[in-house]
Coordinates of C-alpha atoms in Angstrom, one line a residue:
Chain A
M1 CA 0.0 0.0 0.0
S2 CA 2.8 2.4 0.8
D3 CA 3.9 2.8 -2.8
V4 CA 0.5 4.2 -3.6
T5 CA 0.8 7.1 -1.2
I6 CA 4.2 8.3 -2.4
H7 CA 2.6 10.2 -5.2
A8 CA 1.7 13.8 -4.5
P9 CA -2.0 14.1 -4.7
T10 CA -3.0 15.5 -8.1
S11 CA -6.5 16.2 -9.1
A12 CA -6.1 14.3 -12.3
K13 CA -5.7 10.9 -10.9
P14 CA -3.6 8.5 -12.9
S15 CA -5.7 5.7 -14.2
P16 CA -4.5 2.2 -13.8
F17 CA -5.7 1.5 -17.4
S18 CA -3.5 4.0 -19.2
A19 CA -0.7 4.5 -16.7
R20 CA 0.2 0.9 -16.8
S21 CA -0.4 0.1 -20.5
L22 CA -0.2 2.9 -23.0
S23 CA 1.3 6.4 -23.0
P24 CA -1.3 9.1 -22.8
Y25 CA 0.3 10.6 -25.9
F26 CA -1.0 7.6 -27.9
F27 CA -4.5 8.5 -26.7
I28 CA -4.4 12.2 -27.6
L29 CA -2.5 11.8 -30.9
P30 CA -5.4 11.1 -33.3
A31 CA -7.5 13.9 -32.0
V32 CA -4.6 16.4 -31.8
A33 CA -3.5 15.4 -35.4
V34 CA -7.0 15.9 -36.9
M35 CA -7.5 19.2 -35.0
F36 CA -4.1 20.5 -36.1
A37 CA -4.6 19.5 -39.8
G38 CA -8.2 20.6 -39.9
L39 CA -8.3 23.7 -37.7
V40 CA -4.9 25.0 -36.7
Y41 CA -3.2 24.6 -40.1
P42 CA -6.0 26.3 -42.1
V43 CA -5.9 29.2 -39.7
I44 CA -2.1 29.5 -40.3
Q45 CA -2.7 29.3 -44.0
S46 CA -5.2 32.1 -43.8
F47 CA -2.5 34.3 -42.3
Y48 CA -0.2 33.2 -45.2
L49 CA -2.7 33.8 -48.0
A50 CA -3.5 37.2 -46.6
F51 CA -0.2 38.4 -48.0
F52 CA -1.1 37.5 -51.6
D53 CA -3.4 38.8 -54.2
W54 CA -5.0 35.5 -55.1
R55 CA -8.0 35.4 -57.4
I56 CA -10.3 32.5 -58.1
G57 CA -9.5 30.7 -61.3
T58 CA -5.8 31.5 -61.1
D59 CA -3.1 29.2 -59.7
M60 CA -2.3 29.9 -56.1
D61 CA 1.5 29.5 -56.8
D62 CA 1.3 32.4 -59.3
A63 CA -0.4 34.8 -57.0
P64 CA 1.6 38.0 -56.5
F65 CA 3.0 38.7 -53.1
V66 CA 1.5 42.0 -51.9
G67 CA 2.9 42.3 -48.4
M68 CA 0.7 44.3 -46.0
E69 CA -1.5 45.7 -48.8
N70 CA -4.5 43.6 -48.0
F71 CA -4.4 44.6 -44.4
V72 CA -3.9 48.3 -45.2
R73 CA -6.8 48.1 -47.7
M74 CA -9.0 46.5 -45.0
L75 CA -8.6 49.5 -42.7
T76 CA -10.2 51.9 -45.1
D77 CA -12.7 49.4 -46.6
E78 CA -16.2 50.6 -46.2
G79 CA -17.5 47.0 -46.7
V80 CA -15.5 45.6 -43.9
R81 CA -16.4 48.5 -41.6
E82 CA -20.1 48.1 -42.4
S83 CA -20.2 44.4 -41.9
L84 CA -18.4 44.7 -38.6
W85 CA -20.9 47.3 -37.5
V86 CA -23.8 45.0 -38.7
T87 CA -22.3 42.1 -36.7
M88 CA -21.9 44.2 -33.6
R89 CA -25.5 45.6 -33.7
F90 CA -26.8 42.1 -34.6
G91 CA -24.9 40.6 -31.6
F92 CA -26.0 43.4 -29.2
W93 CA -29.7 43.0 -30.0
T94 CA -29.9 39.2 -30.3
I95 CA -27.8 38.5 -27.2
T96 CA -29.5 41.0 -25.0
I97 CA -33.0 39.8 -25.8
E98 CA -32.0 36.1 -25.8
M99 CA -30.4 36.4 -22.4
F100 CA -33.5 38.0 -21.0
L101 CA -35.9 35.6 -22.6
G102 CA -33.7 32.5 -21.9
V103 CA -33.3 33.3 -18.2
S104 CA -37.0 34.1 -17.8
L105 CA -38.0 30.8 -19.5
A106 CA -35.6 28.8 -17.3
L107 CA -37.0 30.4 -14.2
L108 CA -40.5 29.5 -15.4
L109 CA -39.6 25.9 -15.9
E110 CA -37.2 25.3 -13.1
K111 CA -39.9 24.2 -10.6
P112 CA -40.9 20.6 -10.9
I113 CA -44.3 21.4 -12.4
R114 CA -46.5 19.0 -14.3
G115 CA -45.5 18.7 -17.9
A116 CA -42.1 20.3 -17.4
S117 CA -40.2 17.7 -19.4
I118 CA -42.6 18.2 -22.4
F119 CA -42.1 21.9 -22.3
R120 CA -38.3 21.5 -22.1
T121 CA -38.3 19.2 -25.1
I122 CA -40.4 21.7 -27.1
F123 CA -38.1 24.6 -26.1
I124 CA -34.9 22.9 -27.4
L125 CA -36.4 22.0 -30.8
P126 CA -35.3 25.2 -32.6
L127 CA -31.7 24.4 -31.8
M128 CA -31.9 21.2 -33.7
V129 CA -33.3 22.7 -36.9
S130 CA -30.7 23.2 -39.6
P131 CA -29.8 26.9 -40.0
V132 CA -30.6 26.6 -43.7
V133 CA -34.1 25.3 -42.9
V134 CA -34.5 28.1 -40.3
G135 CA -33.6 30.6 -43.0
L136 CA -36.1 29.1 -45.4
I137 CA -39.0 29.0 -42.9
W138 CA -38.6 32.6 -41.9
R139 CA -38.0 33.8 -45.4
Y140 CA -41.4 32.3 -46.2
L141 CA -43.0 33.9 -43.1
F142 CA -41.5 37.3 -43.8
D143 CA -42.4 37.1 -47.6
A144 CA -43.9 40.4 -48.7
R145 CA -46.7 38.8 -50.8
I146 CA -47.7 35.5 -49.2
G147 CA -45.9 35.9 -45.9
W148 CA -48.0 35.2 -42.8
I149 CA -46.4 38.0 -40.8
N150 CA -47.8 40.7 -43.1
Y151 CA -51.2 39.0 -43.0
Y152 CA -51.5 39.0 -39.2
L153 CA -50.1 42.5 -38.9
G154 CA -53.0 43.5 -41.2
Y155 CA -55.3 42.7 -38.4
L156 CA -53.5 45.3 -36.3
G157 CA -54.0 47.8 -39.1
I158 CA -50.3 47.6 -40.2
E159 CA -49.7 47.9 -43.9
P160 CA -47.9 45.0 -45.6
Q161 CA -44.1 45.6 -45.4
V162 CA -41.4 44.4 -47.8
W163 CA -39.5 42.9 -44.9
L164 CA -36.5 41.5 -46.6
G165 CA -36.2 44.4 -49.1
D166 CA -35.8 47.2 -46.7
A167 CA -32.5 47.7 -44.8
D168 CA -34.0 48.3 -41.3
L169 CA -36.8 45.7 -41.6
A170 CA -34.4 43.0 -43.0
F171 CA -32.1 43.6 -40.1
F172 CA -35.0 43.3 -37.7
A173 CA -36.2 40.1 -39.4
M174 CA -32.7 38.7 -39.0
V175 CA -32.6 39.5 -35.3
F176 CA -36.1 38.0 -34.8
T177 CA -35.1 34.8 -36.5
D178 CA -31.9 34.5 -34.5
I179 CA -33.9 35.0 -31.2
W180 CA -36.2 32.2 -32.2
Q181 CA -33.4 29.8 -32.9
W182 CA -31.0 30.6 -30.1
T183 CA -33.0 31.6 -27.0
P184 CA -33.3 27.9 -26.3
F185 CA -29.5 27.7 -25.9
I186 CA -29.5 30.2 -23.1
F187 CA -32.5 28.4 -21.6
I188 CA -30.8 25.0 -21.5
I189 CA -27.6 26.3 -20.0
V190 CA -29.4 28.4 -17.3
I191 CA -31.9 25.7 -16.4
A192 CA -29.1 23.1 -15.8
G193 CA -27.3 25.7 -13.7
L194 CA -30.3 26.5 -11.6
Q195 CA -31.0 22.8 -11.0
A196 CA -27.4 22.3 -9.8
L197 CA -27.9 24.9 -7.0
P198 CA -27.9 23.5 -3.5
S199 CA -31.5 23.4 -2.3
E200 CA -30.6 24.3 1.3
V201 CA -29.4 27.7 0.3
M202 CA -32.7 28.3 -1.6
E203 CA -34.7 27.2 1.4
A204 CA -32.7 29.4 3.7
S205 CA -33.3 32.5 1.6
K206 CA -37.0 31.9 1.6
I207 CA -37.1 31.3 5.3
D208 CA -35.2 34.6 5.8
G209 CA -38.2 36.3 4.2
A210 CA -36.8 37.1 0.8
N211 CA -39.7 37.7 -1.6
W212 CA -40.0 36.2 -5.0
W213 CA -38.1 39.0 -6.9
Q214 CA -35.4 39.3 -4.2
H215 CA -35.0 35.6 -4.2
I216 CA -34.3 35.6 -7.9
L217 CA -32.3 38.8 -8.2
F218 CA -30.1 38.6 -5.1
V219 CA -29.8 34.8 -4.5
K220 CA -30.3 32.7 -7.6
L221 CA -28.9 34.8 -10.4
P222 CA -25.7 35.8 -8.4
M223 CA -25.1 32.1 -7.7
I224 CA -25.2 31.2 -11.4
K225 CA -23.2 34.3 -12.4
S226 CA -20.3 32.3 -13.9
I227 CA -22.7 30.2 -16.0
L228 CA -24.4 33.3 -17.3
I229 CA -21.1 34.8 -18.3
I230 CA -20.0 31.7 -20.1
A231 CA -23.4 31.5 -21.9
L232 CA -23.0 35.1 -22.9
L233 CA -19.5 34.6 -24.3
L234 CA -20.4 31.4 -26.2
R235 CA -23.3 33.3 -27.8
L236 CA -21.0 36.2 -28.6
I237 CA -18.7 33.8 -30.5
D238 CA -21.6 32.2 -32.3
V239 CA -22.6 35.6 -33.6
F240 CA -19.2 35.7 -35.4
R241 CA -19.8 32.2 -36.8
A242 CA -23.3 32.7 -38.1
L243 CA -23.9 33.3 -41.8
E244 CA -26.3 30.6 -43.1
V245 CA -29.5 32.3 -42.1
M246 CA -28.5 35.6 -43.8
F247 CA -27.2 33.7 -46.8
I248 CA -30.6 32.1 -47.3
M249 CA -32.9 35.0 -46.2
T250 CA -31.3 38.0 -47.8
G251 CA -27.8 37.1 -49.1
G252 CA -26.6 40.0 -46.9
G253 CA -28.8 42.6 -48.5
P254 CA -30.4 44.9 -49.2
G255 CA -27.1 46.7 -49.7
R256 CA -25.1 45.4 -46.8
A257 CA -27.8 45.7 -44.2
T258 CA -27.6 42.1 -43.1
E259 CA -24.1 41.2 -44.2
V260 CA -22.3 40.0 -41.0
L261 CA -18.6 39.7 -41.0
S262 CA -18.6 35.9 -41.8
L263 CA -20.9 36.4 -44.7
H264 CA -18.7 39.3 -45.9
I265 CA -15.7 37.1 -46.0
Y266 CA -17.6 34.5 -47.9
N267 CA -18.8 37.1 -50.4
R268 CA -15.4 38.6 -50.9
A269 CA -13.8 35.2 -51.5
F270 CA -16.4 33.6 -53.7
T271 CA -18.6 36.4 -55.1
T272 CA -16.0 39.0 -55.9
Q273 CA -13.4 36.2 -56.0
Q274 CA -10.6 37.8 -54.0
L275 CA -9.3 34.9 -52.0
G276 CA -6.2 36.7 -50.7
Y277 CA -8.2 39.8 -49.5
A278 CA -10.9 37.6 -48.0
S279 CA -8.1 35.8 -46.0
A280 CA -7.0 39.1 -44.6
I281 CA -10.5 39.8 -43.3
A282 CA -10.6 36.2 -42.0
V283 CA -7.5 37.1 -39.9
L284 CA -9.4 40.0 -38.4
L285 CA -12.2 37.6 -37.6
I286 CA -9.8 35.1 -36.0
V287 CA -8.3 37.9 -33.8
I288 CA -11.7 39.0 -32.6
V289 CA -12.9 35.5 -31.8
S290 CA -9.6 34.6 -30.2
L291 CA -9.8 37.5 -27.8
L292 CA -13.3 36.4 -26.9
S293 CA -12.2 32.8 -26.5
L294 CA -9.3 33.9 -24.2
A295 CA -11.9 35.7 -22.1
I296 CA -13.7 32.4 -21.7
L297 CA -10.5 30.6 -20.8
K298 CA -9.9 33.2 -18.1
M299 CA -13.4 32.7 -16.8
G300 CA -12.5 29.0 -16.3
N301 CA -11.5 26.1 -18.4
P302 CA -13.2 23.1 -17.0
M303 CA -10.5 20.9 -18.4
K304 CA -7.9 22.7 -16.5
D305 CA -7.8 21.7 -12.8
K306 CA -6.8 24.3 -10.3
A307 CA -4.1 22.0 -9.0
D308 CA -2.2 22.1 -12.2
I309 CA -1.4 25.8 -12.3
Chain B
M1 CA -43.8 34.8 -0.4
A2 CA -42.4 32.8 -3.1
G3 CA -44.5 29.7 -2.4
K4 CA -47.7 31.6 -2.3
R5 CA -47.2 33.3 -5.5
I6 CA -46.5 30.1 -7.5
N7 CA -49.1 28.0 -5.7
S8 CA -52.1 30.4 -5.8
P9 CA -54.6 29.3 -8.5
W10 CA -54.0 32.4 -10.5
G11 CA -50.2 32.0 -10.3
V12 CA -50.5 28.5 -11.7
V13 CA -52.8 29.6 -14.5
G14 CA -50.5 32.5 -15.4
H15 CA -47.5 30.2 -15.2
Y16 CA -49.0 27.7 -17.6
A17 CA -50.4 30.4 -19.9
A18 CA -47.0 31.9 -20.3
L19 CA -45.4 28.5 -21.0
I20 CA -48.1 27.6 -23.5
V21 CA -47.8 30.9 -25.4
L22 CA -44.0 30.5 -25.6
A23 CA -44.3 26.8 -26.7
L24 CA -46.7 27.8 -29.5
I25 CA -44.4 30.5 -30.7
T26 CA -41.6 27.9 -30.7
L27 CA -43.6 25.3 -32.5
A28 CA -45.6 27.5 -35.0
P29 CA -42.8 28.0 -37.5
I30 CA -41.9 24.3 -37.5
W31 CA -45.6 23.5 -38.0
V32 CA -45.8 26.0 -40.9
M33 CA -43.0 24.2 -42.6
I34 CA -44.5 20.7 -42.1
A35 CA -47.9 21.9 -43.2
T36 CA -46.7 23.8 -46.3
G37 CA -44.9 20.7 -47.5
F38 CA -48.3 19.0 -47.7
K39 CA -50.2 21.8 -49.3
P40 CA -51.2 22.0 -53.0
D41 CA -49.7 24.9 -54.8
V42 CA -52.9 26.9 -54.8
V43 CA -53.0 26.9 -51.0
V44 CA -49.3 27.7 -50.7
Q45 CA -49.7 30.7 -53.0
S46 CA -52.8 32.1 -51.2
R47 CA -52.4 35.2 -49.2
D48 CA -54.4 33.9 -46.3
P49 CA -52.6 31.6 -43.9
V50 CA -54.1 28.2 -43.8
W51 CA -53.0 26.5 -40.5
F52 CA -54.9 23.2 -40.7
F53 CA -57.8 23.0 -43.1
F54 CA -56.6 22.0 -46.5
V55 CA -56.6 18.8 -48.5
P56 CA -53.1 17.4 -48.0
T57 CA -51.2 16.3 -51.1
L58 CA -48.0 14.3 -51.6
D59 CA -47.2 16.1 -54.8
N60 CA -44.3 18.1 -53.3
Y61 CA -42.8 15.0 -51.8
E62 CA -43.3 13.1 -55.0
F63 CA -41.5 15.8 -56.9
I64 CA -38.5 16.1 -54.7
L65 CA -38.1 12.4 -54.2
T66 CA -38.4 11.5 -57.9
R67 CA -37.2 14.5 -59.9
G68 CA -34.5 16.0 -57.7
R69 CA -31.4 14.2 -56.7
F70 CA -32.7 13.8 -53.2
D71 CA -31.5 10.2 -52.9
T72 CA -28.0 11.2 -53.7
Y73 CA -28.0 14.1 -51.2
L74 CA -29.6 11.9 -48.6
V75 CA -26.9 9.2 -49.0
N76 CA -24.2 11.8 -48.9
S77 CA -25.6 13.3 -45.8
I78 CA -25.8 10.0 -44.1
I79 CA -22.3 9.0 -45.0
V80 CA -20.8 12.3 -43.9
G81 CA -22.9 12.5 -40.7
T82 CA -22.2 8.9 -39.6
L83 CA -18.5 8.8 -40.5
S84 CA -17.6 12.1 -38.9
T85 CA -19.6 11.1 -35.8
V86 CA -17.7 7.8 -35.5
F87 CA -14.3 9.4 -35.9
T88 CA -15.2 12.3 -33.5
L89 CA -16.4 9.9 -30.8
T90 CA -13.4 7.5 -31.2
F91 CA -10.6 10.1 -31.3
G92 CA -12.4 12.5 -29.0
G93 CA -13.2 9.8 -26.4
L94 CA -9.5 8.7 -26.3
C95 CA -8.3 12.2 -25.9
A96 CA -10.8 13.1 -23.3
Y97 CA -9.9 10.0 -21.3
A98 CA -6.2 10.8 -21.3
L99 CA -7.0 14.4 -20.3
A100 CA -9.3 13.3 -17.5
R101 CA -7.2 10.5 -16.1
T102 CA -3.5 11.0 -16.7
E103 CA -0.8 13.6 -16.0
F104 CA 1.5 14.3 -18.9
H105 CA 3.7 17.0 -20.2
G106 CA 1.6 19.5 -22.1
R107 CA -1.7 18.4 -20.7
V108 CA -2.8 21.9 -19.9
F109 CA -1.6 23.2 -23.2
V110 CA -3.7 20.5 -25.1
A111 CA -6.7 21.3 -22.9
N112 CA -6.5 25.1 -23.5
T113 CA -5.8 24.7 -27.2
T114 CA -8.7 22.4 -27.6
L115 CA -11.0 25.0 -26.1
L116 CA -9.5 27.7 -28.2
V117 CA -9.9 25.9 -31.6
R118 CA -13.5 25.2 -30.6
M119 CA -14.1 28.8 -31.6
V120 CA -12.8 28.8 -35.2
P121 CA -15.6 30.1 -37.4
P122 CA -16.4 28.1 -40.5
A123 CA -16.0 31.2 -42.6
V124 CA -12.3 31.3 -41.6
L125 CA -12.0 27.7 -42.9
A126 CA -13.7 28.5 -46.2
V127 CA -10.7 29.9 -48.1
P128 CA -8.0 27.5 -46.9
A129 CA -10.3 24.5 -47.3
F130 CA -11.1 25.6 -50.8
A131 CA -7.4 26.0 -51.5
M132 CA -6.7 22.6 -50.2
V133 CA -9.4 21.1 -52.3
I134 CA -8.1 22.7 -55.5
Q135 CA -4.5 21.9 -54.7
F136 CA -5.2 18.2 -54.2
N137 CA -8.0 17.9 -56.7
L138 CA -10.5 16.7 -54.1
D139 CA -13.6 18.5 -55.2
N140 CA -15.4 15.3 -55.8
D141 CA -14.7 13.6 -52.5
L142 CA -16.9 13.3 -49.5
A143 CA -13.8 12.5 -47.4
V144 CA -13.0 16.2 -47.3
L145 CA -16.2 17.0 -45.6
V146 CA -15.8 14.1 -43.2
F147 CA -12.4 15.4 -42.3
F148 CA -13.4 19.0 -41.7
Y149 CA -16.5 18.0 -39.7
T150 CA -14.5 15.7 -37.5
A151 CA -12.0 18.5 -36.9
L152 CA -14.8 21.0 -36.2
N153 CA -16.6 18.7 -33.8
L154 CA -13.6 17.3 -31.9
P155 CA -13.1 20.2 -29.5
F156 CA -16.7 20.1 -28.4
A157 CA -16.8 16.3 -28.0
I158 CA -13.5 16.3 -26.0
W159 CA -14.9 19.1 -23.8
L160 CA -18.1 17.2 -23.2
L161 CA -16.6 13.7 -22.7
F162 CA -14.0 15.1 -20.4
G163 CA -16.8 16.2 -18.0
F164 CA -18.4 12.8 -18.2
Y165 CA -15.1 10.9 -17.6
K166 CA -14.3 13.1 -14.6
Q167 CA -17.6 12.0 -13.0
I168 CA -16.6 8.4 -12.9
P169 CA -14.7 7.5 -9.8
V170 CA -11.2 6.2 -10.7
E171 CA -11.7 3.6 -7.9
L172 CA -14.0 1.6 -10.2
E173 CA -11.2 1.1 -12.6
E174 CA -8.7 0.3 -9.9
A175 CA -11.0 -2.4 -8.5
A176 CA -11.4 -4.0 -11.9
I177 CA -7.7 -4.1 -12.4
V178 CA -7.2 -5.6 -9.0
D179 CA -9.8 -8.3 -10.1
G180 CA -7.6 -9.1 -13.0
A181 CA -9.3 -7.2 -15.8
T182 CA -7.2 -6.3 -18.9
P183 CA -7.2 -2.7 -20.0
L184 CA -9.6 -3.5 -22.8
Q185 CA -12.0 -5.2 -20.4
V186 CA -11.8 -2.2 -18.1
F187 CA -12.8 0.0 -21.0
Y188 CA -15.6 -2.2 -22.3
K189 CA -17.0 -3.5 -19.0
V190 CA -16.5 -0.6 -16.6
L191 CA -16.2 2.6 -18.5
L192 CA -18.3 2.3 -21.5
P193 CA -21.6 1.3 -19.7
L194 CA -21.1 4.4 -17.5
M195 CA -20.3 6.6 -20.5
T196 CA -23.2 5.6 -22.7
S197 CA -25.2 8.8 -22.1
G198 CA -22.1 11.0 -22.5
Y199 CA -21.2 9.4 -25.9
A200 CA -24.9 9.6 -26.9
V201 CA -25.0 13.3 -26.3
A202 CA -21.7 13.9 -28.0
G203 CA -22.8 11.8 -30.9
I204 CA -26.1 13.7 -31.2
F205 CA -24.4 17.0 -31.3
T206 CA -21.7 15.9 -33.7
F207 CA -24.2 14.4 -36.0
R208 CA -26.4 17.5 -35.9
I209 CA -23.5 19.8 -36.9
A210 CA -22.4 17.5 -39.7
W211 CA -26.0 17.0 -40.9
N212 CA -26.9 20.7 -40.8
E213 CA -23.6 22.4 -41.9
F214 CA -24.0 24.5 -45.0
I215 CA -21.2 26.7 -45.9
L216 CA -18.3 24.2 -46.2
A217 CA -20.7 21.7 -47.8
L218 CA -21.6 24.3 -50.4
L219 CA -18.0 25.1 -51.2
L220 CA -16.4 21.7 -51.1
T221 CA -19.0 19.6 -52.9
S222 CA -20.0 19.2 -56.5
R223 CA -23.1 17.9 -58.1
S224 CA -22.7 14.3 -57.0
T225 CA -21.4 15.0 -53.5
R226 CA -23.9 17.6 -52.3
T227 CA -25.5 17.2 -48.9
L228 CA -29.1 17.9 -48.0
P229 CA -28.9 21.5 -46.9
V230 CA -27.0 22.4 -50.1
G231 CA -29.6 20.6 -52.1
A232 CA -32.4 22.5 -50.3
A233 CA -30.7 25.8 -50.9
G234 CA -30.6 24.9 -54.6
F235 CA -34.4 25.1 -54.8
I236 CA -34.1 28.9 -54.4
T237 CA -33.8 30.1 -58.0
D238 CA -33.8 33.4 -59.8
T239 CA -37.4 32.8 -60.9
G240 CA -38.6 32.5 -57.3
V241 CA -38.9 29.9 -54.6
E242 CA -41.1 26.8 -54.9
W243 CA -42.3 27.0 -51.4
G244 CA -44.2 23.7 -51.3
R245 CA -41.3 21.7 -52.5
I246 CA -38.7 23.4 -50.5
M247 CA -40.7 23.0 -47.3
A248 CA -41.2 19.3 -48.0
M249 CA -37.4 19.0 -48.3
G250 CA -36.9 21.1 -45.1
T251 CA -39.2 18.7 -43.3
L252 CA -37.3 15.7 -44.4
I253 CA -34.0 17.3 -43.4
V254 CA -35.3 18.2 -39.9
I255 CA -36.7 14.7 -39.1
P256 CA -33.5 13.0 -37.7
P257 CA -32.4 15.8 -35.4
L258 CA -35.9 16.2 -34.1
L259 CA -36.3 12.5 -33.4
F260 CA -33.0 12.6 -31.5
T261 CA -34.3 15.5 -29.4
F262 CA -37.5 13.7 -28.4
F263 CA -35.6 10.6 -27.4
A264 CA -32.8 12.3 -25.5
A265 CA -34.0 15.7 -24.3
R266 CA -33.0 15.0 -20.8
Q267 CA -29.5 13.9 -21.7
I268 CA -29.1 16.8 -24.1
I269 CA -29.8 19.3 -21.3
A270 CA -27.4 17.6 -19.1
G271 CA -24.8 17.3 -21.8
M272 CA -25.0 20.9 -23.1
T273 CA -24.0 22.1 -19.7
A274 CA -21.6 19.4 -18.6
G275 CA -18.8 21.8 -19.3
A276 CA -20.5 25.1 -18.5
V277 CA -21.9 24.2 -15.1
K278 CA -18.8 22.8 -13.7
G279 CA -16.7 25.7 -15.2

C-alpha cells in the first residue's frame, strides 16, 4: 500500500488503465493530429494567404505577393467596416434579448411542475433545426406577398411591409429569426445551472423572508453568475460564426444591411473572387474571436484543474 | 412569499399560460414548414394563412423524391454524418480520457488549445479549405467533408466527454484491475456502460452539426457530393422559390435531429451544460 501514497495528490488521478499500459500521448495523438490539420493549419494558412493577391481561377502559386497591402486596404474598406458594424449591432440586440428571454424561461420551468419535461423538449427543438431550414422557414413567413407575418399585422392595421427588401426591416427580421433559434441555448444552460444549485441555500433564503423577486435577483442569479457569463461569451462567439440564415434569407442585402462579417468574408472570397483579401479579413475575424475565447478561458476552463497551475 | 405566488390558482394559470404561449411561438414556424410541404400549390400561393384546413397532397414529396437528386443528397448526408460522428467519438473519447485521467507533459496546453480551436468560425476555414481542395484535386470527394466536420466537432466532443469521464470514480477502474481485468476489459465493461449517455449526447451534437452544416458543404462539394442543406438551398432560383417543394425537403432534413431530441431531451440538457456548469 505504501507505494501508492508516495505520489503527491494530483486532481487528475492517474488511471491504472492508461498508466500501466499505454502512454497518454498515444491517446491524444489522433484527435490532436486531426484538429491540427483541420483547424490550426487552415488558420495558419489564412495568415499566409492574406499576403497574396490570389483570385479565383488563377493558380495559387502564381499569386503575386503584396505584403501588407490587403491589411492596409482593410482598414479603409467601407464594406469591412459596415459588416463589422452590422455584426456588432446584430450581436447586441440578439444576445440582450436572448439572455433576458432564456433566463426568464428557465425560471418559469425550473420548478418541478407537471409537464415540465414536455415543455423543455419543445423549447430545445429550434436548436436542432438546420440553419438553412430556419432561414427558409422565416424567409417564407416574412415574404412580402404571401408571408404570414404581413397577414396578421394586417389585423392590427399595419400595412404590408417588404420585410427583406428594406434595410432596417431586414435587419429586424434577422434579429427576430436568431432569437427564435438561439434563445433555447441560453434556456438550456441556465436551467441546468439552476438545478445544480444546493436546495438548502434556496430554502434558507425563503425562510429569511426574501420575496420572489429578491430571491431571484439577489440569491439565484448571483449564484449562477459564472454560467451566465459563459453562456454570454459562447453566444458572442456564435454571432461571429453565423452566416447561413442571412445567406438564405437576404444574401446579406439589401445593400449590406444584413451582411455580417462571416458572410462578408464568404462574399469577398467567392462572389468578388478575391481569396487573398478575404483571407486578410478572416485574420481580423480570428483575432476578434480569439480575444473572446481567451476571455472564456480566463473565466474558467473546466479541463484545467486548479491544482495544475 | 415565493411559495404563495406560485401555488395560488392564478399563479398556476398564469404560469401555464406563459409557458403555452411560448411553446406555441416555438412550434408554430416548425408546423408551418411541415404543413406547407403537404399543401397543394394553390393553397401555398394564397395570401391567407391556412393552418390546418386544406386537403393534403403528396405532390411536393413526390416531386423532390423522384425528380430531384434527393436520394444522392440523402446518402451523402448519411455517410458524412455517420463517419464524422464515428471518428469524432473515437478520437475525442480517447483524448478526453487521457486528459481526465493522466498527467502528462503539455496536458494543460492541449486542454487550452482544444478549447481555443473550438471557436474557429467556419467562414475562416472556407478559403484555406477551398485552397486545399483545388490543390489536391479533391472537389469530388466526401472524405474532405468528413475530415473537416471531424475537426470542427472534436473540441466540443472532447470538452463534453472530459466532463463525463471526470464524474466516474477512478476507484471503479482500480477495482477492476485488481480483479484481474485487462485494459480493454476495463474500458468495455467498466467505463463504456457508465459513459453511454455521454457518448450519446456527444454523438447527437456531432451528427447534428455534420447534418446541418451548410457553408463548407456548399463550397467543397460538386453535383454528386452535395449534402441535403446544399440541395435544399438549390431550390431557391432566380425565378422564385417553390415553397411547397422546399418546405417538404426542409421537413425531411429536420426529421432525424428532431427525433434525437424527443428521445434524448434530458441527456441533451445535461450534456449541453456538462462543461459550462462545472466551469
